[in-house]
GROMACS .gro file of C-alpha atoms in nm:
model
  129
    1UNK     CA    1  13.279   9.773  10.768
    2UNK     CA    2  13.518  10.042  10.918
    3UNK     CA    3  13.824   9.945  11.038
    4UNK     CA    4  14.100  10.149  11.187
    5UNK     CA    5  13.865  10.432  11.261
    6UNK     CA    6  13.942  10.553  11.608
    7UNK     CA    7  13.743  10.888  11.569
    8UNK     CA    8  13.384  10.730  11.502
    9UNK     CA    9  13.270  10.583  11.759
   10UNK     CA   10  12.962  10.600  12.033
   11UNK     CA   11  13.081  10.834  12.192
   12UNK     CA   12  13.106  11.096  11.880
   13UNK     CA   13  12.752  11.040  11.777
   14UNK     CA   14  12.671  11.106  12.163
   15UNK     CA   15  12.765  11.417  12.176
   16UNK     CA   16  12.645  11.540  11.851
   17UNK     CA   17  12.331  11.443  11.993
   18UNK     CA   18  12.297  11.594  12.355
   19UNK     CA   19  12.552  11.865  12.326
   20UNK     CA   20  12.405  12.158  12.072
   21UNK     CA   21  12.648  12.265  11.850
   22UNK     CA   22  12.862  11.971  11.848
   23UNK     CA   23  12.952  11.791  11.555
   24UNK     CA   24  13.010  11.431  11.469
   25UNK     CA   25  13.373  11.402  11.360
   26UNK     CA   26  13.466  11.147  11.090
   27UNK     CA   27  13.796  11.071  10.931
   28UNK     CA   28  13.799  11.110  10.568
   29UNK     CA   29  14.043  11.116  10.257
   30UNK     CA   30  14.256  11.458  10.317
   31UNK     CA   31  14.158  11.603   9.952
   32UNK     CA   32  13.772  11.571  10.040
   33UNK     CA   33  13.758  11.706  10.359
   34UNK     CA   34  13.643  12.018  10.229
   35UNK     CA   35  13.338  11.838  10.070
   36UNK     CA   36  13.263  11.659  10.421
   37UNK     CA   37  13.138  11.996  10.618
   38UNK     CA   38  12.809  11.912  10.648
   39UNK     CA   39  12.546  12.029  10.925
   40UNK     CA   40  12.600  11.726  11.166
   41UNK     CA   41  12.922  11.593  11.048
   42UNK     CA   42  13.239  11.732  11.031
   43UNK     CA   43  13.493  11.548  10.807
   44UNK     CA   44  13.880  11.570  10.989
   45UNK     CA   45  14.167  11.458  10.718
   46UNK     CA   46  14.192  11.110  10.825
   47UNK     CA   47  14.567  10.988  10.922
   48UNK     CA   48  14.835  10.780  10.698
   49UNK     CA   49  14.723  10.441  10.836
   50UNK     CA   50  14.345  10.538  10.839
   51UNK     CA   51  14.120  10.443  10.561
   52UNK     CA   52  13.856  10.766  10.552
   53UNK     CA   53  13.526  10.721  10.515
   54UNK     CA   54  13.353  10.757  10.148
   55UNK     CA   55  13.163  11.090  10.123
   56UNK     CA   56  12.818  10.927  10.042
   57UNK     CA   57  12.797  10.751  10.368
   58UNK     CA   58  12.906  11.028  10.513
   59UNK     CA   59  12.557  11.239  10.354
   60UNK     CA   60  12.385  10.970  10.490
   61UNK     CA   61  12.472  10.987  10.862
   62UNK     CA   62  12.363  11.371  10.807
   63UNK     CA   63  12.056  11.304  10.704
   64UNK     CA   64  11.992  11.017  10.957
   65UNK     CA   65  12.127  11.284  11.257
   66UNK     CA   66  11.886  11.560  11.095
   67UNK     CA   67  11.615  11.347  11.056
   68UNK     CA   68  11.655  11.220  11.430
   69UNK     CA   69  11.700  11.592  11.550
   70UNK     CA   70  11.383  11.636  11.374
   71UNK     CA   71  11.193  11.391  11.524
   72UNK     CA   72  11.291  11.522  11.898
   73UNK     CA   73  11.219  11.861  11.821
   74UNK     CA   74  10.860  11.760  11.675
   75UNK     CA   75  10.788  11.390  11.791
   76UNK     CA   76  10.465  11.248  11.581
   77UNK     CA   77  10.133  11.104  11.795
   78UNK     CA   78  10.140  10.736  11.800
   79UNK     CA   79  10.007  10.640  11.503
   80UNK     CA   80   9.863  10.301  11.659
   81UNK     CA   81   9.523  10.245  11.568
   82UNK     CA   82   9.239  10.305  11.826
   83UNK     CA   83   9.048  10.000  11.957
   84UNK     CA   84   8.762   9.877  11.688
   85UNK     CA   85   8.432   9.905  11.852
   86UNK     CA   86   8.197   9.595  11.835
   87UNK     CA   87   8.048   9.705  11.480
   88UNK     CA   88   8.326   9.737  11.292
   89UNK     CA   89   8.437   9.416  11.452
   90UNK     CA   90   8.154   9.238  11.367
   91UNK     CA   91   8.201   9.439  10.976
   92UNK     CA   92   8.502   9.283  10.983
   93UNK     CA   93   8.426   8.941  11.046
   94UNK     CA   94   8.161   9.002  10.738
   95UNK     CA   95   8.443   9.093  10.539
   96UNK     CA   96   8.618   8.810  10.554
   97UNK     CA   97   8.350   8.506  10.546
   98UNK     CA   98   8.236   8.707  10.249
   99UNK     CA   99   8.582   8.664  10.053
  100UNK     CA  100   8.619   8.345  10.233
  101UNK     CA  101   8.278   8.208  10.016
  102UNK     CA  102   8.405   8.369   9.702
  103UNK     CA  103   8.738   8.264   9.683
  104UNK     CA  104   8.589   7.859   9.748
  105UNK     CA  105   8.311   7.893   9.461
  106UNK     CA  106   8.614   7.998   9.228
  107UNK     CA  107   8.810   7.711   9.362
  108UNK     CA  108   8.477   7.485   9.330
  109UNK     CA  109   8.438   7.650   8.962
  110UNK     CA  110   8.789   7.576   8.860
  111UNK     CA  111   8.784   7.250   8.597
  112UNK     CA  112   9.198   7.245   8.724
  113UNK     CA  113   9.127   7.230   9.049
  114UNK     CA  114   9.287   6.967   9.276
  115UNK     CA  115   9.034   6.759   9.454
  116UNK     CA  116   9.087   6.652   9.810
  117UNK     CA  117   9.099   6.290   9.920
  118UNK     CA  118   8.699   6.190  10.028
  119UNK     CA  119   8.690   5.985  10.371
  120UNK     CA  120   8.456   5.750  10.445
  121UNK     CA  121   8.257   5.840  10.766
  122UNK     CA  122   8.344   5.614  11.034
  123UNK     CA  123   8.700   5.482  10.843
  124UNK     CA  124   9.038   5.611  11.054
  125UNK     CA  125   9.236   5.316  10.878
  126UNK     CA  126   9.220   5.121  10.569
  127UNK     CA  127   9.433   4.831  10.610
  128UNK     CA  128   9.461   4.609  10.273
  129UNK     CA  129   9.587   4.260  10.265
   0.00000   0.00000   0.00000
């Protein structure tokens, strides 16, 4: 996706992340480097054999760094669900054989329907000369 880009690599994002203050430095097209000063990224005119990198990527990687910076200053509770106690289990299970019932009487209902191939109790093969 980016290719000769020396400038943007681990190491970069690194030390936006654990260093406070530090910005992300990405090469860009020389007239748009004013445009690339953003809070987390810092847009450096980009050299003659470098291809810079387009400014809406660029406001992406912002907001994923903010977002990210975000999250460590104010991490959410784990939003995995508590363990179901033996009622709601049970509620559950009621749930489902319920829908279970309805959904076959609309299959039974159904003139469209495709029937299943009856067995014969006791048959495994039936071999026809």
């Amino acid at each position: 996706m980016f290719s000769n880009i020396s400038t943007a690599n681990a190491y970069s994002y690194h030390s936006a992340i654990y260093n406070s203050g530090a910005k992300v430095q990405v090469p860009v097209n020389p007239q748009y480097v004013v445009y690339s000063q953003l809070e987390h990224i810092s847009g450096v005119a980009a050299r003659k054999n470098q291809q810079g990198i387009n400014l809406n990527k660029i406001q992406i990687l912002n907001t994923l760094i903010d977002n990210l910076v975000s999250l460590k200053k104010n991490p959410e509770p784990s939003k995995l669900p508590s363990t179901p106690t033996d009622n709601q289990i049970e509620n559950l299970i009621q749930t489902y054989q319920d829908q279970i019932h309805t959904a076959i009487k609309a299959a039974e209902a159904n003139p469209f329907a495709l029937t299943g191939v009856a067995l014969q109790p006791g048959a495994i093969f039936n071999i026809a000369v």
